[in-house]
Coordinates of C-alpha atoms in Angstrom, one line a residue:
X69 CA -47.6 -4.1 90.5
X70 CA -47.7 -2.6 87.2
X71 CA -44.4 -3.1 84.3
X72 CA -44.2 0.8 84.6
X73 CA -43.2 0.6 88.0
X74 CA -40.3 -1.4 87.2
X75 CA -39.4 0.1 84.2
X76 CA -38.8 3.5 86.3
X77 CA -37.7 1.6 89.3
X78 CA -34.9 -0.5 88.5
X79 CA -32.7 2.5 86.7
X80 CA -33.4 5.1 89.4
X81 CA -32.4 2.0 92.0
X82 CA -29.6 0.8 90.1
X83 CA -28.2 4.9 90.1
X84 CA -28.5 5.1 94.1
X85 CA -26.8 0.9 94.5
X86 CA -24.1 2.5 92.0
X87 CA -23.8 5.4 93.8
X88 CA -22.4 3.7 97.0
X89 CA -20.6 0.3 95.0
X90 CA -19.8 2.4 91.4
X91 CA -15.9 2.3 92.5
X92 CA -15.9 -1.5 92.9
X93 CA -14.4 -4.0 89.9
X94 CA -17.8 -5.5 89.9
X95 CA -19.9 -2.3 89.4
X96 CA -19.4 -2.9 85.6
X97 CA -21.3 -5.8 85.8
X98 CA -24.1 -4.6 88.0
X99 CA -24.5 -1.8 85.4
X100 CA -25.3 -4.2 83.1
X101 CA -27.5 -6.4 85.3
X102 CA -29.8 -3.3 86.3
X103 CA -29.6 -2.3 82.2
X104 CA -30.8 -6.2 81.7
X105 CA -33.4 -5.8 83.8
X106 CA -34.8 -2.2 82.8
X107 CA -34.5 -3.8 79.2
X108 CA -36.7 -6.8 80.5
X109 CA -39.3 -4.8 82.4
X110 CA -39.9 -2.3 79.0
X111 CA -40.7 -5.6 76.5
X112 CA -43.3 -6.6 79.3
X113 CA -44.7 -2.9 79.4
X114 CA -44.6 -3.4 75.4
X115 CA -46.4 -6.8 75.7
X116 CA -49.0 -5.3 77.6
X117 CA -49.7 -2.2 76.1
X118 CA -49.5 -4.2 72.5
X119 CA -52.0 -6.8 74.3
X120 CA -54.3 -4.0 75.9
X121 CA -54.0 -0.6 74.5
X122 CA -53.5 2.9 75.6
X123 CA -53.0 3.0 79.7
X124 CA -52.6 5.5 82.3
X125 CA -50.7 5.3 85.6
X126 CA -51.1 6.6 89.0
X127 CA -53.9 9.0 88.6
X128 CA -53.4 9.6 85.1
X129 CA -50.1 11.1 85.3
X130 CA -48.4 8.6 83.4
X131 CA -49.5 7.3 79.9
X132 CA -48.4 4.4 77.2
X133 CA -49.4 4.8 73.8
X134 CA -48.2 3.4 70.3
X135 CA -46.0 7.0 69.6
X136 CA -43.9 6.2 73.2
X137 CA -44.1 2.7 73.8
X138 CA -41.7 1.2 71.7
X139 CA -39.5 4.2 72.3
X140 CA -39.0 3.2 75.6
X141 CA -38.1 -0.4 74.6
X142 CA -35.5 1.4 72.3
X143 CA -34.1 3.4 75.0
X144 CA -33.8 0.6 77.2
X145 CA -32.3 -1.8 74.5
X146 CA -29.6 0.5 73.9
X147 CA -28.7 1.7 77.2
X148 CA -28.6 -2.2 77.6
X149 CA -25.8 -2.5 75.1
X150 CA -24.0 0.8 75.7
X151 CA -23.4 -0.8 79.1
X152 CA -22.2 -3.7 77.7
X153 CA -19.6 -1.7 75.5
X154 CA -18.9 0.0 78.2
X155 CA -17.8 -2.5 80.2
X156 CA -14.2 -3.2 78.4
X157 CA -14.0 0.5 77.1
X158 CA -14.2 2.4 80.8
X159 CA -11.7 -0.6 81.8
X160 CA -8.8 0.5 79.6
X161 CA -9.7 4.0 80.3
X162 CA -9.4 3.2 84.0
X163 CA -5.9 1.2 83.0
X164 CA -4.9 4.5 80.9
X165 CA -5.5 6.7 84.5
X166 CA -8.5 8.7 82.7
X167 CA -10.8 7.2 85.2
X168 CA -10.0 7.2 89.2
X169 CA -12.2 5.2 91.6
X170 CA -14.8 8.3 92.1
X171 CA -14.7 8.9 88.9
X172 CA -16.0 5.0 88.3
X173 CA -18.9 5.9 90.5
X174 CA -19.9 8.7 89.5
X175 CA -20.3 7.2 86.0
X176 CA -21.7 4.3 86.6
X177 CA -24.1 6.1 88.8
X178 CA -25.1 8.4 86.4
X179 CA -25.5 6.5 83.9
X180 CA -28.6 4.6 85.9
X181 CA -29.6 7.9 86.4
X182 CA -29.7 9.3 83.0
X183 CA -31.3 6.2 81.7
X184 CA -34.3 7.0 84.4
X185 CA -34.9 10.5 83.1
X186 CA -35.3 9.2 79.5
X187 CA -37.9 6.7 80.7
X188 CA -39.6 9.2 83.1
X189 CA -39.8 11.8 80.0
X190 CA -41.0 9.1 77.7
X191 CA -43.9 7.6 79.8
X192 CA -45.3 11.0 81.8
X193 CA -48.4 12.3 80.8
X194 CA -47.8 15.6 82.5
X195 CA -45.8 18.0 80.4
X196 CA -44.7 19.6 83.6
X197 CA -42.8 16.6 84.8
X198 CA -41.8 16.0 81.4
X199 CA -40.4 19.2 81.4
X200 CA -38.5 18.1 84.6
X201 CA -37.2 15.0 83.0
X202 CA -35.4 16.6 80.5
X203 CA -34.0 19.2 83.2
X204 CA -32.9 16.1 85.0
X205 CA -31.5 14.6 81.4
X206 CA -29.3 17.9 81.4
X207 CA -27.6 18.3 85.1
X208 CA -27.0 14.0 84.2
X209 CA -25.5 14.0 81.2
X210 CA -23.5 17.5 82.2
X211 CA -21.3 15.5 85.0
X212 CA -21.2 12.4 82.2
X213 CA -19.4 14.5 79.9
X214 CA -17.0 16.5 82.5
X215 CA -16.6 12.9 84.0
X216 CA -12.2 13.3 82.6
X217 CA -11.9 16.4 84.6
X218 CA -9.5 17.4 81.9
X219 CA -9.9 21.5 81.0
X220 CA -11.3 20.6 77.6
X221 CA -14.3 18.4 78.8
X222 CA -14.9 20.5 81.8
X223 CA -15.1 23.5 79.0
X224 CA -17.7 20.7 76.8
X225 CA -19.7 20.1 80.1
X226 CA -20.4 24.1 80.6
X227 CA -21.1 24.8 77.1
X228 CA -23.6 22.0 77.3
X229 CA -24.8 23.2 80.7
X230 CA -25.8 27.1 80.0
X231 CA -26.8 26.6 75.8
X232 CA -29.5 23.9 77.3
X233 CA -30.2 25.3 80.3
X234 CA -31.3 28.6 78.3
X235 CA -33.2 26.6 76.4
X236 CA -34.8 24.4 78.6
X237 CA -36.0 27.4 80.3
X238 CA -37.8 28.5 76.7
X239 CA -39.5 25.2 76.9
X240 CA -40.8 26.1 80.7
X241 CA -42.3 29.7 79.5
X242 CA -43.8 27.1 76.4
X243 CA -44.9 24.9 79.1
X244 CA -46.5 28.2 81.4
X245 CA -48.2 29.5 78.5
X246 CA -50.3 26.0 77.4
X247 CA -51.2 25.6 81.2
X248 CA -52.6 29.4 80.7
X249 CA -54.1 28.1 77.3
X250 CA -55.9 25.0 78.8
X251 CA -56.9 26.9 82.3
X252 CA -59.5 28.8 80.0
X253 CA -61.0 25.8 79.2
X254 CA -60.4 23.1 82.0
X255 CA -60.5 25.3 85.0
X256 CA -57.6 25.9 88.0
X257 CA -59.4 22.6 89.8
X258 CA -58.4 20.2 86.5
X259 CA -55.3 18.7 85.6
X260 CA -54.4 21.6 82.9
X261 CA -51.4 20.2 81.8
X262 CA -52.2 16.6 81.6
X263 CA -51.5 15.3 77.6
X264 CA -54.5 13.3 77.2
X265 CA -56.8 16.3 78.8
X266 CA -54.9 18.8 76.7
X267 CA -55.3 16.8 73.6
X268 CA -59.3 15.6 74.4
X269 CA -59.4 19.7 74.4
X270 CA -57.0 21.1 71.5
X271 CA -59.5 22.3 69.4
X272 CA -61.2 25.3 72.4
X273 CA -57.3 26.4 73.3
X274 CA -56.3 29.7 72.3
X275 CA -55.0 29.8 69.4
X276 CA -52.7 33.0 69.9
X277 CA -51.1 31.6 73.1
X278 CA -50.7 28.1 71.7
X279 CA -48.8 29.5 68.9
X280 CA -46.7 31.4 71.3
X281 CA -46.6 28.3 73.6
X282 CA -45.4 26.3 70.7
X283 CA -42.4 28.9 69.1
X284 CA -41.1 29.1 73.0
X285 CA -41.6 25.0 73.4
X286 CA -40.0 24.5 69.9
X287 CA -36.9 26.8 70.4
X288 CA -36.2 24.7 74.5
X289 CA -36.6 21.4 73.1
X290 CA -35.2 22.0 69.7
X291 CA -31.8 22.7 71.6
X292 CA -31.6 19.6 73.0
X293 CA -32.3 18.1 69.3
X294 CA -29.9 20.0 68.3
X295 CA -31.4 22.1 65.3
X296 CA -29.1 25.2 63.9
X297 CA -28.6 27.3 64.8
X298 CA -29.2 25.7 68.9
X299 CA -26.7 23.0 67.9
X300 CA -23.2 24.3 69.2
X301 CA -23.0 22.4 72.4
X302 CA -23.7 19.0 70.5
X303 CA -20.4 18.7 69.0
X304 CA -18.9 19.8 71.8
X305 CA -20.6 17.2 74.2
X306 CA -19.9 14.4 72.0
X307 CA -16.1 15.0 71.1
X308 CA -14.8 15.4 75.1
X309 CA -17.1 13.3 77.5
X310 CA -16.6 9.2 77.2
X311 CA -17.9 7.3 73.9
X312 CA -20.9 5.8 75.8
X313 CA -22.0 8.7 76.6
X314 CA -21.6 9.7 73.0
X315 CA -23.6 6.7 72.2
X316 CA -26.4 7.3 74.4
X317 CA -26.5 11.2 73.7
X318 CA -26.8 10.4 69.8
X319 CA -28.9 7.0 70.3
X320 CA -31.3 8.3 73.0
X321 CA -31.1 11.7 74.5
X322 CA -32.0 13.4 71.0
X323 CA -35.3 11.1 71.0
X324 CA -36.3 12.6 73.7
X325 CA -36.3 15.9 73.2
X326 CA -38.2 15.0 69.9
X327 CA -40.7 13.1 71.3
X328 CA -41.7 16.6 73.6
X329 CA -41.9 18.3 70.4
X330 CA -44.1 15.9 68.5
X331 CA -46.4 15.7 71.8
X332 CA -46.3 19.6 71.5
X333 CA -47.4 19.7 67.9
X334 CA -50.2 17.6 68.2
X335 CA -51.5 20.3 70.3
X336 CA -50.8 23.3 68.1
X337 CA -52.2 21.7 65.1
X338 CA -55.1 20.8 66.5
X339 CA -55.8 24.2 68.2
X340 CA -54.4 26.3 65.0
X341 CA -56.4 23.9 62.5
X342 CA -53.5 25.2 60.3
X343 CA -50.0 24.0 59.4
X344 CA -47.8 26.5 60.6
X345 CA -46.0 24.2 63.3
X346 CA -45.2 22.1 60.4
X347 CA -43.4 24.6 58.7
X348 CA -41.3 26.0 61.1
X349 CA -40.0 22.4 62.0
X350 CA -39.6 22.2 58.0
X351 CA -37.3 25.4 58.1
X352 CA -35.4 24.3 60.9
X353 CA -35.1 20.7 59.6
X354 CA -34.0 21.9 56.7
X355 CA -31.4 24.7 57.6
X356 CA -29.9 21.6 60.4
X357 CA -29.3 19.1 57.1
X358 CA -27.7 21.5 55.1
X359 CA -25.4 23.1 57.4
X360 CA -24.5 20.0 59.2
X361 CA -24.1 18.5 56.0
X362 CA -21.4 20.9 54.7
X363 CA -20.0 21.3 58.3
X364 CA -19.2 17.5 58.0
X365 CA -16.3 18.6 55.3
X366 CA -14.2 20.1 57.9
X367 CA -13.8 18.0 60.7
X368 CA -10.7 16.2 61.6
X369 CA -11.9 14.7 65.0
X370 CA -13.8 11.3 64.3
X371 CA -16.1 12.1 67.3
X372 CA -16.8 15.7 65.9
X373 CA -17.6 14.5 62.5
X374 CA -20.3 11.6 63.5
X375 CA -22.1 14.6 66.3
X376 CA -22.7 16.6 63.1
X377 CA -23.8 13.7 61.4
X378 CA -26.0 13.4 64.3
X379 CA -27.6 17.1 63.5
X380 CA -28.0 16.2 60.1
X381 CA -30.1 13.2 61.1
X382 CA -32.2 14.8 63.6
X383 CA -32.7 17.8 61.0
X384 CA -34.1 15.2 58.7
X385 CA -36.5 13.8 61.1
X386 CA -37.5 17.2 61.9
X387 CA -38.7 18.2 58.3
X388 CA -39.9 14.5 57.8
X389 CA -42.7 15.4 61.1
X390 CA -42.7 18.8 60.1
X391 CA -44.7 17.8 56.8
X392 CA -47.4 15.8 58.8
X393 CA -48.4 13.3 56.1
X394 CA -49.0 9.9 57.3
X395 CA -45.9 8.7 55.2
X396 CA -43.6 11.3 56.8
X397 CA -44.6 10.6 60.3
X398 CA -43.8 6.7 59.5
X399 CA -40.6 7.3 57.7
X400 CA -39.3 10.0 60.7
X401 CA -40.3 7.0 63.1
X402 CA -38.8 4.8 61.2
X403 CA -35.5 7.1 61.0
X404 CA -35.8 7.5 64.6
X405 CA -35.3 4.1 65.3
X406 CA -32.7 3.2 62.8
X407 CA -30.4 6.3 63.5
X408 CA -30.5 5.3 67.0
X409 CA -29.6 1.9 66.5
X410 CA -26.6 2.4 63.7
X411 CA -25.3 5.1 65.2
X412 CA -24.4 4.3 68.5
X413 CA -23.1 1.4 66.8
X414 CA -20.5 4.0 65.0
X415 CA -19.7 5.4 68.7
X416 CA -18.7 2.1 69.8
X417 CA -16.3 1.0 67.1
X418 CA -15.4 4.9 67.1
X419 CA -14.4 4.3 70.8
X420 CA -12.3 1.2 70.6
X421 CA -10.5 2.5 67.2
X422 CA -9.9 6.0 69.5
X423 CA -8.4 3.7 72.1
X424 CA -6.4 2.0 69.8
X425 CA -4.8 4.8 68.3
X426 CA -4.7 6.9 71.4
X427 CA -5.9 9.9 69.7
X428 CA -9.7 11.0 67.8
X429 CA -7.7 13.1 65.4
X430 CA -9.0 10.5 62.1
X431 CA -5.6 11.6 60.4
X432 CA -3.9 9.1 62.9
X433 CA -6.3 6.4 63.1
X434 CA -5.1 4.0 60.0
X435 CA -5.5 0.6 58.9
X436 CA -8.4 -0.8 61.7
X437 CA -9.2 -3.4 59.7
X438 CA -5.5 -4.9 59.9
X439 CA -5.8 -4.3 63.8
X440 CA -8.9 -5.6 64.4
X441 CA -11.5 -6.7 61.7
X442 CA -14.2 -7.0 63.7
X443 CA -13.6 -3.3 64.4
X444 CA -12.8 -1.9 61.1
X445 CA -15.7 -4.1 59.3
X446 CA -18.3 -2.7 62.1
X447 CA -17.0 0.5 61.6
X448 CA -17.7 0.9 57.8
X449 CA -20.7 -1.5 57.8
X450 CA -21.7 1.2 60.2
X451 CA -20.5 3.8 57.8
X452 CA -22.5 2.7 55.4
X453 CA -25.8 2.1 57.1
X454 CA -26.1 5.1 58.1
X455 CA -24.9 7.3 54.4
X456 CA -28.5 5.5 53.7
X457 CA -26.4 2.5 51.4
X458 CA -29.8 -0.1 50.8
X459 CA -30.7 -2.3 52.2
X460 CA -30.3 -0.6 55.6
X461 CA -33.1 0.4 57.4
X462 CA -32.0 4.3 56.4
X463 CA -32.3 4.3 53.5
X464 CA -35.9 3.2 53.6
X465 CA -36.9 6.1 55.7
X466 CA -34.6 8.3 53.7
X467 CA -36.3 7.3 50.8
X468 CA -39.7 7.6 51.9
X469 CA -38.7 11.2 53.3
X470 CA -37.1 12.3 50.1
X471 CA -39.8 10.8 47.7
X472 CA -42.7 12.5 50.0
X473 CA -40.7 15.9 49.9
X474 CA -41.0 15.5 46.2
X475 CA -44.7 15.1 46.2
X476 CA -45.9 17.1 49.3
X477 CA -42.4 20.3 49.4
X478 CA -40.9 20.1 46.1
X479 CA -39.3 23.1 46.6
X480 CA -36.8 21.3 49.3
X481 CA -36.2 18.2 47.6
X482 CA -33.0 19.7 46.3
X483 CA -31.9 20.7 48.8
X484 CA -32.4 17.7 50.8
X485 CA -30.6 15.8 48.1
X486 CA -27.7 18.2 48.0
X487 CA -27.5 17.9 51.6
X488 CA -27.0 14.0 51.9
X489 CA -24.6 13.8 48.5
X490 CA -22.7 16.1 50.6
X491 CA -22.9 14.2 53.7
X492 CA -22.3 11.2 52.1
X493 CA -19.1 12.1 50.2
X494 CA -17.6 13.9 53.4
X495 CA -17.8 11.1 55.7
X496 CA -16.5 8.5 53.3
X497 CA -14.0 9.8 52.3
X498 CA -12.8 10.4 55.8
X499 CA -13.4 6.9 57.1
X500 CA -12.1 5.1 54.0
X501 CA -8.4 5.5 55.0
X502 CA -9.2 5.0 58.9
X503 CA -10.3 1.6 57.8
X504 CA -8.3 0.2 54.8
X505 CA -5.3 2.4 55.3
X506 CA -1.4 1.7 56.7
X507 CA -0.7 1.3 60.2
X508 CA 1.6 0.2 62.8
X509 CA -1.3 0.2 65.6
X510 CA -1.2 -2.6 68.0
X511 CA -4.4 -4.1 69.6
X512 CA -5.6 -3.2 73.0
X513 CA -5.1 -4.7 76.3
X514 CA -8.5 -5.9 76.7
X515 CA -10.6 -7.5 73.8
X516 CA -13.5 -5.3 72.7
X517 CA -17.3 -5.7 73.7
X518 CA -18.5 -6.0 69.6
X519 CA -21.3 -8.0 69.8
X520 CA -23.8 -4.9 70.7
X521 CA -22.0 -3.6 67.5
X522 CA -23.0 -6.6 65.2
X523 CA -26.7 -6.8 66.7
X524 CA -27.8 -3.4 66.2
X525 CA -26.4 -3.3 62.5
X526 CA -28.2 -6.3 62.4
X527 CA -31.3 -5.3 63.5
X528 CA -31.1 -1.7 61.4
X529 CA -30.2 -4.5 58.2
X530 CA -34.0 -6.3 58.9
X531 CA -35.8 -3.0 59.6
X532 CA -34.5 -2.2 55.9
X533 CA -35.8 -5.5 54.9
X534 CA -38.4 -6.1 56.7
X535 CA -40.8 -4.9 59.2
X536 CA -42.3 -6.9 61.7
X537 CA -46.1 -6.2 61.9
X538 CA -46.5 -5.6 65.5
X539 CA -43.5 -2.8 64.6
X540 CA -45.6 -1.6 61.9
X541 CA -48.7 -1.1 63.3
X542 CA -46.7 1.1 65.5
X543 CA -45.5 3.0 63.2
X544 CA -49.0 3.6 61.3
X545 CA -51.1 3.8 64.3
X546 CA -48.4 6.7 66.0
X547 CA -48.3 8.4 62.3
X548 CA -51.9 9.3 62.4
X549 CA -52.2 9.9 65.5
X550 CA -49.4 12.9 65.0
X551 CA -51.0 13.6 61.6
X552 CA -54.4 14.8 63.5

């Protein structure tokens, strides 16, 4: 039995062993024990893969390559500690009467669940089932974030539902139209909408559907990214359902839908031989930085403020793969990985300084670093890592992105610039007084989970410094690959 087995099979077991014991005082821990061991089973998938190369899966419908593998290690690290965090955080919620017995299971549950889909859309090699996987993602993470039953996330939850359900139903006409695209070549009897065979084929597909295919695939998945103007559900989502959910919707989910739009460009610039996929992720990368840049002055809910700064990031990968060079492709992998790990590090001292202050209005939360240092020191370490302070791993790829705009679009440099002076000045000022500030906050019932904190800060500190080469050969071997 194959690692992809269990790296699928464990989640989608834990959700249905959750689904029956999710209630019990001890379903925080299995959440974390089937985490453990989807987090296990995705390094020995990475071992092999590292070890052996490229594979496919049950009659080719599944596929590990350098651009997903390490991906899925990063979604299963982080779901790993999210359910860590989670452990103490749903506990006081449950204490504060947010969360009932059901409502326990139905998280827990979920959460097993919505860690499968991730993998499933990571590892397919059928862009139909990775269409479904990202369906799944929705209808999951839609019940996570009405999981308080209060009017406000219930109102979050269907704003979530019907923005990416319209535009998950773009990326199925995208989907249609490159199975019509590759039936020309491959023939009804072939697996049309394989990756591999689309990509061995690229170069014969239409080129006036698979620009069609593309705009349709780009506008469904770029919801779930959250691009402007397709963004308004993010905030949403993040400020109402529970912090870990925040986490994983910032850390992971966003990944995702990337990753379907990088496998989707590879396809359009090989059968277009030009760059116009590039540009229009350029334009919407760069319209997402600058107005969730400037959209960062205004918020006064902590949760709020760190989902825009969530758009901002994702815009910046965007227009980092949007110009195609080898040293963008690196530096938005590189930014994928270090946004995911530093900010669902923010989310979690953002959810224990919530909980402390009983309120996400950052007016009201004061002084964490006389409550709790460990909270207040995570939280603007945090803070910092991800305003791109050196020697973070952020500012790296922001540097490498900003310094390759200059060379390849110096046209946006500016604005890119503008854009993250303005994002940097917003947020800090904003979490300066939530950390060194006055207050009369008193600490919470249950100490916090922090070491899932201090580890991925940790880990986004050595990516700054340092590289590992099995990491970097990753990285170069993915960025051609999305540069052909």
């Amino acid at each position: 039995m194959n690692a992809l087995f269990f790296v699928l099979g464990i989640p989608l077991l834990g959700s249905l062993v959750l689904a029956l014991f999710g209630h019990r005082s001890f379903a925080r821990d299995v959440n974390v024990l089937f985490s453990l061991l989807s987090f296990l089973a995705a390094c020995v998938l990475t071992v092999q893969v590292i070890n052996n190369g490229p594979a496919w899966y049950w009659s080719r419908q599944f596929y590990i390559d350098p651009l997903n593998v390490f991906l899925v290690t990063l979604t299963a690290f982080v779901s790993l500690s999210t359910a860590i965090f989670s452990r103490p955080y749903m506990l006081i919620e449950q204490d504060h009467g947010k969360m009932t017995p059901p409502r326990m299971r139905l998280y827990h549950s979920m959460y097993q669940l919505f860690g499968f889909t991730m993998l499933l859309g990571f590892t397919t090699n059928n862009l139909g089932l990775l269409w479904v996987a990202m369906e799944a993602a929705t209808l999951t993470t839609v019940l996570l974030v009405s999981v308080y039953r209060t009017a406000a996330s219930l109102e979050a939850a269907w704003k979530y539902f019907i923005l990416c359900g319209v535009g998950i139903a773009q990326a199925l006409f995208g989907t249609i139209l490159l199975y019509m695209a590759a039936e020309r070549v491959l023939g009804p009897e072939n697996a049309t909408l394989l990756w591999t065979n689309l990509n061995d084929i690229k170069a014969q597909l239409d080129p006036t559907i698979v620009t069609l295919a593309f705009v349709f695939l780009l506008i469904g998945y770029g919801t779930k990214v959250g691009l402007v103007p397709l963004h308004s559900w993010l905030p949403d989502a993040h400020a109402e359902g529970p912090t870990p959910v925040s986490a994983v919707l910032s850390g992971l989910l966003l990944n995702v839908a990337m990753y379907a739009v990088l496998r989707c460009k590879v396809l359009t610039d090989g059968a277009l031989g030009t760059a116009m996929a590039g540009h229009i992720m350029m334009g919407f990368g760069l319209l997402s930085v600058t107005v969730a840049a400037f959209f960062l002055s205004r918020q006064k809910d902590v949760k709020r403020m760190f989902a825009y700064s969530s758009i901002e990031h994702m815009g910046l990968i965007t227009f980092a793969f949007g110009m195609g060079t080898p040293v963008a492709n690196f530096a938005g992998l590189l930014h994928m990985t270090v946004h995911s790990l530093v900010k669902s590090a923010i989310f979690f001292t953002v959810g224990h300084a919530t909980q402390k202050a009983g309120t996400q209005m950052m007016s009201e939360i004061r002084g964490l670093i006389k409550v709790n240092p460990t909270v207040g020191w995570g939280l603007m370490i945090g803070v910092m890592a991800i305003l791109g302070m050196p020697p973070f791993g952020v500012f790296a790829s922001e540097f490498l992105i900003l310094t390759t705009a200059m060379r390849e679009q110096p046209w946006a440099a500016p604005f890119l610039f503008l854009a993250l002076v303005v994002a940097f000045a917003s947020i800090l000022v904003r979490v300066l007084p939530m950390v060194f500030g006055d207050t009369e906050l008193k600490p919470l019932a249950h100490p916090p989970a922090l070491i899932p904190v201090f580890a991925h800060l940790l880990l986004a500190l050595v990516l700054g410094l340092y590289i590992p080469p099995y990491l970097n050969g990753w990285y170069v071997q993915a960025s051609k690959m999305l540069g052909s």
